[in-house]
PDB file of C-alpha atoms in Angstrom:
ATOM      1  CA  MET A1001     -22.049  -7.334   0.329  1.00 69.00           C
ATOM      2  CA  ILE A1002     -21.235  -8.832  -3.086  1.00 71.00           C
ATOM      3  CA  ASN A1003     -23.407  -6.191  -4.766  1.00 71.00           C
ATOM      4  CA  MET A1004     -21.611  -3.427  -2.867  1.00 72.00           C
ATOM      5  CA  LEU A1005     -18.222  -4.791  -3.883  1.00 72.00           C
ATOM      6  CA  GLN A1006     -19.341  -4.871  -7.509  1.00 72.00           C
ATOM      7  CA  SER A1007     -20.705  -1.351  -7.212  1.00 72.00           C
ATOM      8  CA  GLU A1008     -17.471  -0.023  -5.732  1.00 71.00           C
ATOM      9  CA  ASN A1009     -15.456  -1.806  -8.378  1.00 69.00           C
ATOM     10  CA  LEU A1010     -17.580  -0.174 -11.093  1.00 73.00           C
ATOM     11  CA  LYS A1011     -16.694   3.227  -9.649  1.00 72.00           C
ATOM     12  CA  PHE A1012     -13.039   2.425 -10.329  1.00 69.00           C
ATOM     13  CA  LYS A1013     -13.751   1.552 -13.957  1.00 72.00           C
ATOM     14  CA  ARG A1014     -12.259   4.191 -16.268  1.00 68.00           C
ATOM     15  CA  SER A1015     -11.222   6.226 -13.216  1.00 73.00           C
ATOM     16  CA  PHE A1016      -7.779   7.671 -12.608  1.00 77.00           C
ATOM     17  CA  SER A1017      -7.591   5.609  -9.397  1.00 78.00           C
ATOM     18  CA  LYS A1018      -7.470   2.413 -11.430  1.00 76.00           C
ATOM     19  CA  LYS A1019      -4.971   3.860 -13.898  1.00 81.00           C
ATOM     20  CA  PHE A1020      -2.807   5.165 -11.056  1.00 82.00           C
ATOM     21  CA  CYS A1021      -2.388   1.637  -9.651  1.00 83.00           C
ATOM     22  CA  PHE A1022      -0.972   0.625 -13.055  1.00 84.00           C
ATOM     23  CA  ILE A1023       1.033   3.776 -13.753  1.00 86.00           C
ATOM     24  CA  VAL A1024       3.186   3.736 -10.605  1.00 86.00           C
ATOM     25  CA  PRO A1025       4.623   0.202 -11.033  1.00 84.00           C
ATOM     26  CA  MET A1026       5.211   0.826 -14.741  1.00 82.00           C
ATOM     27  CA  TYR A1027       6.936   4.121 -13.946  1.00 81.00           C
ATOM     28  CA  ILE A1028       9.266   2.218 -11.608  1.00 77.00           C
ATOM     29  CA  LEU A1029      10.029  -0.264 -14.409  1.00 74.00           C
ATOM     30  CA  VAL A1030      10.821   2.481 -16.938  1.00 76.00           C
ATOM     31  CA  LEU A1031      12.907   4.359 -14.376  1.00 73.00           C
ATOM     32  CA  SER A1032      14.815   1.214 -13.469  1.00 67.00           C
ATOM     33  CA  LEU A1033      15.606   0.307 -17.066  1.00 67.00           C
ATOM     34  CA  GLN A1034      17.148   3.748 -17.570  1.00 66.00           C
ATOM     35  CA  MET A1035      19.510   3.250 -14.632  1.00 63.00           C
ATOM     36  CA  ASN A1036      22.196   0.670 -13.963  1.00 58.00           C
ATOM     37  CA  ILE A1037      21.407  -2.825 -12.724  1.00 56.00           C
ATOM     38  CA  TYR A1038      22.580  -2.102  -9.170  1.00 56.00           C
ATOM     39  CA  PHE A1039      20.117   0.752  -8.926  1.00 58.00           C
ATOM     40  CA  PHE A1040      17.265  -1.684  -9.508  1.00 61.00           C
ATOM     41  CA  THR A1041      18.029  -3.682  -6.363  1.00 65.00           C
ATOM     42  CA  ASN A1042      16.996  -0.639  -4.319  1.00 74.00           C
ATOM     43  CA  THR A1043      13.615  -0.215  -5.981  1.00 80.00           C
ATOM     44  CA  MET A1044      12.097  -2.733  -3.570  1.00 81.00           C
ATOM     45  CA  ASN A1045      13.024  -0.430  -0.686  1.00 82.00           C
ATOM     46  CA  TRP A1046      11.520   2.512  -2.520  1.00 84.00           C
ATOM     47  CA  TRP A1047       8.354   0.534  -3.257  1.00 88.00           C
ATOM     48  CA  SER A1048       7.864  -0.403   0.409  1.00 89.00           C
ATOM     49  CA  ALA A1049       8.881   2.887   2.009  1.00 89.00           C
ATOM     50  CA  PHE A1050       7.580   5.514  -0.428  1.00 90.00           C
ATOM     51  CA  PHE A1051       5.676   4.380  -3.487  1.00 91.00           C
ATOM     52  CA  ILE A1052       3.060   2.018  -2.071  1.00 94.00           C
ATOM     53  CA  PRO A1053       2.143   4.252   0.923  1.00 95.00           C
ATOM     54  CA  PHE A1054       1.556   7.123  -1.495  1.00 94.00           C
ATOM     55  CA  VAL A1055      -0.456   4.892  -3.820  1.00 94.00           C
ATOM     56  CA  VAL A1056      -2.749   4.139  -0.871  1.00 95.00           C
ATOM     57  CA  CYS A1057      -2.848   7.835   0.063  1.00 95.00           C
ATOM     58  CA  ILE A1058      -3.737   9.064  -3.440  1.00 93.00           C
ATOM     59  CA  VAL A1059      -6.290   6.313  -4.178  1.00 92.00           C
ATOM     60  CA  CYS A1060      -8.089   6.993  -0.877  1.00 93.00           C
ATOM     61  CA  ILE A1061      -8.157  10.716  -1.661  1.00 93.00           C
ATOM     62  CA  LEU A1062      -9.547  10.095  -5.156  1.00 90.00           C
ATOM     63  CA  SER A1063     -12.169   7.690  -3.787  1.00 87.00           C
ATOM     64  CA  THR A1064     -13.346  10.206  -1.184  1.00 88.00           C
ATOM     65  CA  ASN A1065     -13.372  13.149  -3.598  1.00 86.00           C
ATOM     66  CA  ARG A1066     -15.341  11.119  -6.145  1.00 82.00           C
ATOM     67  CA  GLU A1067     -18.078  10.455  -3.565  1.00 75.00           C
ATOM     68  CA  LYS A1068     -18.194  14.111  -2.527  1.00 75.00           C
ATOM     69  CA  LYS A1069     -18.629  15.226  -6.128  1.00 75.00           C
ATOM     70  CA  ALA A1070     -21.414  12.664  -6.560  1.00 65.00           C
ATOM     71  CA  GLY A1071     -23.457  14.099  -3.679  1.00 64.00           C
ATOM     72  CA  ASN A1072     -21.511  13.123  -0.578  1.00 61.00           C
ATOM     73  CA  TYR A1073     -23.673  10.048   0.161  1.00 64.00           C
ATOM     74  CA  ARG A1074     -26.880  12.135   0.435  1.00 63.00           C
ATOM     75  CA  THR A1075     -28.850   9.685  -1.697  1.00 62.00           C
ATOM     76  CA  LEU A1076     -27.890   6.826   0.628  1.00 61.00           C
ATOM     77  CA  LYS A1077     -29.671   8.369   3.603  1.00 56.00           C
ATOM     78  CA  SER A1078     -33.030   7.782   1.940  1.00 58.00           C
ATOM     79  CA  LYS A1079     -32.292   4.114   1.228  1.00 65.00           C
ATOM     80  CA  ASP A1080     -31.959   1.068   3.412  1.00 69.00           C
ATOM     81  CA  ILE A1081     -28.226   0.533   2.905  1.00 75.00           C
ATOM     82  CA  ASN A1082     -25.798  -1.028   5.353  1.00 81.00           C
ATOM     83  CA  LEU A1083     -23.313   1.831   5.700  1.00 81.00           C
ATOM     84  CA  LYS A1084     -20.792  -0.312   7.562  1.00 88.00           C
ATOM     85  CA  ALA A1085     -20.773  -2.826   4.710  1.00 88.00           C
ATOM     86  CA  LEU A1086     -20.447   0.032   2.220  1.00 87.00           C
ATOM     87  CA  TRP A1087     -17.330   1.327   3.999  1.00 91.00           C
ATOM     88  CA  ILE A1088     -15.809  -2.156   4.216  1.00 94.00           C
ATOM     89  CA  SER A1089     -16.463  -2.708   0.511  1.00 92.00           C
ATOM     90  CA  LYS A1090     -14.566   0.500  -0.293  1.00 92.00           C
ATOM     91  CA  ILE A1091     -11.596  -0.753   1.711  1.00 95.00           C
ATOM     92  CA  MET A1092     -11.710  -4.200   0.098  1.00 94.00           C
ATOM     93  CA  VAL A1093     -11.802  -2.815  -3.450  1.00 93.00           C
ATOM     94  CA  ILE A1094      -8.827  -0.546  -2.749  1.00 94.00           C
ATOM     95  CA  ALA A1095      -7.006  -3.567  -1.277  1.00 95.00           C
ATOM     96  CA  TYR A1096      -7.783  -5.483  -4.481  1.00 94.00           C
ATOM     97  CA  TYR A1097      -6.283  -2.805  -6.723  1.00 92.00           C
ATOM     98  CA  LEU A1098      -3.290  -2.594  -4.419  1.00 94.00           C
ATOM     99  CA  LEU A1099      -2.804  -6.326  -4.996  1.00 95.00           C
ATOM    100  CA  ILE A1100      -2.994  -5.765  -8.763  1.00 93.00           C
ATOM    101  CA  ALA A1101      -0.278  -3.106  -8.460  1.00 92.00           C
ATOM    102  CA  SER A1102       1.826  -5.554  -6.442  1.00 93.00           C
ATOM    103  CA  ILE A1103       1.449  -8.278  -9.075  1.00 94.00           C
ATOM    104  CA  ILE A1104       2.558  -5.791 -11.736  1.00 91.00           C
ATOM    105  CA  MET A1105       5.660  -5.106  -9.634  1.00 89.00           C
ATOM    106  CA  ILE A1106       6.439  -8.839  -9.570  1.00 89.00           C
ATOM    107  CA  ILE A1107       6.083  -8.946 -13.363  1.00 89.00           C
ATOM    108  CA  ASN A1108       8.398  -5.926 -13.611  1.00 83.00           C
ATOM    109  CA  PHE A1109      11.088  -7.755 -11.654  1.00 81.00           C
ATOM    110  CA  LEU A1110      10.718 -10.769 -13.959  1.00 83.00           C
ATOM    111  CA  ILE A1111      11.123  -8.510 -17.011  1.00 81.00           C
ATOM    112  CA  VAL A1112      14.265  -6.905 -15.614  1.00 76.00           C
ATOM    113  CA  LYS A1113      15.674 -10.298 -14.638  1.00 75.00           C
ATOM    114  CA  LEU A1114      15.206 -11.516 -18.218  1.00 78.00           C
ATOM    115  CA  LEU A1115      16.672  -8.352 -19.740  1.00 74.00           C
ATOM    116  CA  TYR A1116      19.694  -8.442 -17.460  1.00 69.00           C
ATOM    117  CA  ILE A1117      20.151 -12.220 -17.478  1.00 62.00           C
ATOM    118  CA  SER A1118      23.949 -11.891 -17.400  1.00 56.00           C
ATOM    119  CA  TYR A1119      23.657  -9.947 -14.134  1.00 58.00           C
ATOM    120  CA  SER A1120      21.025 -12.237 -12.616  1.00 55.00           C
ATOM    121  CA  ASN A1121      23.274 -13.144  -9.694  1.00 59.00           C
ATOM    122  CA  ASN A1122      23.215  -9.489  -8.624  1.00 58.00           C
ATOM    123  CA  LEU A1123      19.427  -9.321  -8.688  1.00 65.00           C
ATOM    124  CA  ILE A1124      17.057 -10.323  -5.906  1.00 72.00           C
ATOM    125  CA  PRO A1125      16.024 -14.002  -6.454  1.00 78.00           C
ATOM    126  CA  ILE A1126      12.518 -14.301  -7.807  1.00 81.00           C
ATOM    127  CA  ASP A1127      11.264 -16.306  -4.813  1.00 84.00           C
ATOM    128  CA  LYS A1128      12.427 -13.546  -2.455  1.00 85.00           C
ATOM    129  CA  THR A1129      10.916 -10.956  -4.806  1.00 86.00           C
ATOM    130  CA  ILE A1130       7.483 -12.584  -4.651  1.00 90.00           C
ATOM    131  CA  LYS A1131       7.722 -13.079  -0.878  1.00 91.00           C
ATOM    132  CA  ALA A1132       8.814  -9.482  -0.356  1.00 91.00           C
ATOM    133  CA  ILE A1133       6.149  -7.859  -2.547  1.00 93.00           C
ATOM    134  CA  LEU A1134       3.300  -9.942  -1.130  1.00 95.00           C
ATOM    135  CA  THR A1135       4.546  -9.195   2.398  1.00 95.00           C
ATOM    136  CA  ILE A1136       4.582  -5.497   1.551  1.00 95.00           C
ATOM    137  CA  TRP A1137       1.009  -5.765   0.270  1.00 96.00           C
ATOM    138  CA  ILE A1138      -0.238  -7.533   3.403  1.00 97.00           C
ATOM    139  CA  THR A1139       1.457  -5.128   5.809  1.00 96.00           C
ATOM    140  CA  THR A1140       0.349  -2.068   3.811  1.00 96.00           C
ATOM    141  CA  LEU A1141      -3.357  -2.961   4.024  1.00 97.00           C
ATOM    142  CA  ILE A1142      -3.489  -1.339   7.475  1.00 97.00           C
ATOM    143  CA  LEU A1143      -2.908   2.041   5.804  1.00 97.00           C
ATOM    144  CA  ILE A1144      -6.141   1.839   3.775  1.00 97.00           C
ATOM    145  CA  PRO A1145      -8.656   2.386   6.617  1.00 97.00           C
ATOM    146  CA  ILE A1146      -6.308   4.980   8.142  1.00 97.00           C
ATOM    147  CA  CYS A1147      -6.004   7.046   4.946  1.00 96.00           C
ATOM    148  CA  LEU A1148      -9.651   6.602   3.975  1.00 95.00           C
ATOM    149  CA  PHE A1149     -10.759   7.758   7.430  1.00 96.00           C
ATOM    150  CA  ILE A1150      -8.495  10.825   7.401  1.00 96.00           C
ATOM    151  CA  ALA A1151      -9.561  11.719   3.848  1.00 94.00           C
ATOM    152  CA  GLU A1152     -13.224  11.478   4.812  1.00 92.00           C
ATOM    153  CA  ALA A1153     -12.906  13.247   8.181  1.00 92.00           C
ATOM    154  CA  LEU A1154     -10.152  15.820   7.637  1.00 92.00           C
ATOM    155  CA  GLY A1155      -9.627  16.217   3.907  1.00 90.00           C
ATOM    156  CA  THR A1156      -6.937  15.835   1.258  1.00 92.00           C
ATOM    157  CA  PHE A1157      -4.179  17.931   2.817  1.00 94.00           C
ATOM    158  CA  MET A1158      -4.243  16.030   6.101  1.00 96.00           C
ATOM    159  CA  VAL A1159      -3.979  12.627   4.379  1.00 96.00           C
ATOM    160  CA  ILE A1160      -0.882  13.749   2.492  1.00 96.00           C
ATOM    161  CA  LEU A1161       0.599  15.336   5.621  1.00 97.00           C
ATOM    162  CA  VAL A1162      -0.027  12.263   7.794  1.00 97.00           C
ATOM    163  CA  THR A1163       1.398   9.981   5.085  1.00 97.00           C
ATOM    164  CA  CYS A1164       4.575  12.058   4.812  1.00 96.00           C
ATOM    165  CA  VAL A1165       5.020  12.197   8.581  1.00 97.00           C
ATOM    166  CA  GLY A1166       4.201   8.494   8.888  1.00 96.00           C
ATOM    167  CA  ILE A1167       6.857   7.544   6.320  1.00 95.00           C
ATOM    168  CA  ILE A1168       9.488   9.641   8.099  1.00 94.00           C
ATOM    169  CA  ILE A1169       8.614   8.133  11.486  1.00 95.00           C
ATOM    170  CA  GLY A1170       8.603   4.673   9.912  1.00 93.00           C
ATOM    171  CA  LEU A1171      12.119   5.116   8.548  1.00 92.00           C
ATOM    172  CA  PHE A1172      13.430   6.379  11.890  1.00 92.00           C
ATOM    173  CA  THR A1173      11.776   3.627  13.955  1.00 92.00           C
ATOM    174  CA  VAL A1174      12.929   0.645  11.875  1.00 90.00           C
ATOM    175  CA  GLY A1175      15.738  -0.106  14.309  1.00 86.00           C
ATOM    176  CA  ASN A1176      13.618   0.645  17.376  1.00 88.00           C
ATOM    177  CA  SER A1177      12.095  -2.120  19.486  1.00 88.00           C
ATOM    178  CA  LEU A1178       8.679  -0.447  19.135  1.00 91.00           C
ATOM    179  CA  TRP A1179       8.719  -0.380  15.321  1.00 94.00           C
ATOM    180  CA  TYR A1180       5.472  -2.380  15.180  1.00 93.00           C
ATOM    181  CA  LEU A1181       3.525   0.545  16.667  1.00 94.00           C
ATOM    182  CA  CYS A1182       4.000   2.608  13.492  1.00 95.00           C
ATOM    183  CA  PRO A1183       1.851   1.326  10.583  1.00 96.00           C
ATOM    184  CA  TRP A1184       4.248   2.888   8.076  1.00 96.00           C
ATOM    185  CA  ALA A1185       7.215   0.998   9.587  1.00 95.00           C
ATOM    186  CA  LEU A1186       5.795  -2.516   9.196  1.00 95.00           C
ATOM    187  CA  ASN A1187       6.727  -3.237   5.591  1.00 93.00           C
ATOM    188  CA  ILE A1188      10.027  -1.345   5.849  1.00 92.00           C
ATOM    189  CA  ARG A1189      11.135  -3.383   8.884  1.00 94.00           C
ATOM    190  CA  LEU A1190      10.156  -6.712   7.357  1.00 94.00           C
ATOM    191  CA  MET A1191      12.147  -6.039   4.194  1.00 91.00           C
ATOM    192  CA  CYS A1192      15.384  -6.031   6.195  1.00 91.00           C
ATOM    193  CA  PRO A1193      15.504  -9.801   6.942  1.00 92.00           C
ATOM    194  CA  ILE A1194      13.735 -10.777   3.705  1.00 90.00           C
ATOM    195  CA  LEU A1195      16.000  -8.835   1.328  1.00 85.00           C
ATOM    196  CA  LYS A1196      18.970  -8.438   3.700  1.00 86.00           C
ATOM    197  CA  LEU A1197      19.004  -4.753   2.831  1.00 83.00           C
ATOM    198  CA  ASN A1198      19.054  -1.689   5.031  1.00 84.00           C
ATOM    199  CA  PRO A1199      16.284   0.823   4.216  1.00 83.00           C
ATOM    200  CA  ASN A1200      19.050   3.080   2.879  1.00 78.00           C
ATOM    201  CA  GLY A1201      19.944   0.410   0.301  1.00 74.00           C
ATOM    202  CA  ALA A1202      23.145  -0.870   1.906  1.00 77.00           C
ATOM    203  CA  LEU A1203      23.664  -4.594   2.400  1.00 79.00           C
ATOM    204  CA  LEU A1204      23.255  -5.737   5.997  1.00 82.00           C
ATOM    205  CA  GLU A1205      26.252  -7.497   7.493  1.00 85.00           C
ATOM    206  CA  ALA A1206      25.943 -10.828   9.276  1.00 83.00           C
ATOM    207  CA  GLY A1207      24.892 -10.382  12.882  1.00 83.00           C
ATOM    208  CA  ASP A1208      23.043  -7.122  12.278  1.00 87.00           C
ATOM    209  CA  PRO A1209      19.917  -6.962  14.519  1.00 89.00           C
ATOM    210  CA  LEU A1210      17.852  -5.918  11.500  1.00 90.00           C
ATOM    211  CA  LEU A1211      18.358  -9.405  10.032  1.00 91.00           C
ATOM    212  CA  ASP A1212      16.299 -11.006  12.791  1.00 91.00           C
ATOM    213  CA  SER A1213      13.623 -12.967  10.884  1.00 91.00           C
ATOM    214  CA  ALA A1214      11.449 -13.242  14.010  1.00 93.00           C
ATOM    215  CA  VAL A1215       9.954  -9.858  13.100  1.00 95.00           C
ATOM    216  CA  ILE A1216       8.313 -11.264   9.948  1.00 95.00           C
ATOM    217  CA  PRO A1217       5.416 -13.166  11.602  1.00 96.00           C
ATOM    218  CA  ILE A1218       5.053 -10.349  14.139  1.00 96.00           C
ATOM    219  CA  GLY A1219       4.773  -7.697  11.431  1.00 96.00           C
ATOM    220  CA  ILE A1220       2.337  -9.740   9.348  1.00 96.00           C
ATOM    221  CA  LEU A1221       0.166 -10.456  12.408  1.00 97.00           C
ATOM    222  CA  VAL A1222       0.155  -6.785  13.451  1.00 97.00           C
ATOM    223  CA  GLY A1223      -0.689  -5.767   9.886  1.00 96.00           C
ATOM    224  CA  ILE A1224      -3.618  -8.176   9.507  1.00 97.00           C
ATOM    225  CA  VAL A1225      -5.051  -7.571  12.983  1.00 97.00           C
ATOM    226  CA  GLY A1226      -4.578  -3.811  12.656  1.00 97.00           C
ATOM    227  CA  PHE A1227      -6.228  -3.789   9.232  1.00 97.00           C
ATOM    228  CA  THR A1228      -9.215  -5.788  10.508  1.00 97.00           C
ATOM    229  CA  VAL A1229      -9.714  -3.772  13.698  1.00 97.00           C
ATOM    230  CA  LEU A1230      -9.289  -0.378  12.046  1.00 97.00           C
ATOM    231  CA  SER A1231     -11.600  -1.351   9.180  1.00 97.00           C
ATOM    232  CA  LEU A1232     -14.324  -2.294  11.651  1.00 96.00           C
ATOM    233  CA  LEU A1233     -13.824   0.782  13.862  1.00 97.00           C
ATOM    234  CA  THR A1234     -13.817   3.223  10.947  1.00 96.00           C
ATOM    235  CA  SER A1235     -16.898   1.518   9.453  1.00 94.00           C
ATOM    236  CA  ILE A1236     -18.749   2.157  12.730  1.00 93.00           C
ATOM    237  CA  TRP A1237     -17.634   5.809  12.640  1.00 93.00           C
ATOM    238  CA  PHE A1238     -18.721   6.142   9.001  1.00 90.00           C
ATOM    239  CA  ALA A1239     -22.149   4.630   9.662  1.00 86.00           C
ATOM    240  CA  LYS A1240     -22.816   6.987  12.586  1.00 84.00           C
ATOM    241  CA  LYS A1241     -21.534   9.971  10.621  1.00 78.00           C
ATOM    242  CA  GLU A1242     -23.728   9.348   7.589  1.00 64.00           C
ATOM    243  CA  ALA A1243     -26.758   8.382   9.676  1.00 62.00           C
ATOM    244  CA  ARG A1244     -26.908  11.853  11.194  1.00 62.00           C
TER     245      ARG A1244
END
C-alpha cells in the first residue's frame, strides 16, 4: 500500500493537479486583497460551498484523464496488483493534496489578518478559522470517491454536472432537517454554527436554528463514515471493472 501511495503521489509531481491545489487558495487570497475587508469574511462560505467542491471535481477529472491517456490501466491487467488498494491510494493522495490546499487557506487568513491588523476585530478569529477549514476538509472528503467514481464511469461532463447540481441542492437543503443526506451540504451546514454566518454571508441572529452546534459532530461523523464506506464500495467496483 505504501508503494502505491508513493506511486500515486509521483503522478501528481509536476502535474496541473498539484498546481491547481495551490492556485485556487492563492487566487482567493489575491482576490480578497483587492476587495474590502468585509468581503473577506465571506470567502470562507465561498471556499466551503463552491471552491473546494470544484477543486475535488477538477482534480478527480485530471486524475482519471491522466490514467486514460497512459493506457487506461491495461498494463495492470497483466500484473499481480491489488486494484482495490490502487483505487484507495488514489483517493488518499487526492485527500492529502486537499489538506495541503486547506493549510494554504489557513495561511492566507493569517496573512490577511496581519495586513488588516487594525480591522482584526471584524475578521474571523484564527481559532475559528482553523476549526472551520479543517472541518470543511474532513466533510469534503466524501466527495472524492463520488467524483472519482463518476469521472471513471461516466466521464468529465457528468462529474461537472453532478457537482453543480450537488452544490445547488446543498445550498437549498442547509435549513432542511435532512441536510445530512446531501454530501455537498455537509460543510455548508456546519459552517453556520462555527462561523455564525448564513451561507449567503449574512450574520445569523441569536436563536436562529442554523446556529445549533449539535450538527457539528453529526456532520463530521456522516462525512467520515460516508467517505470510508464509499471509498470501499467504489474500490470494489473498480477492481471488478478492471478485472474484466
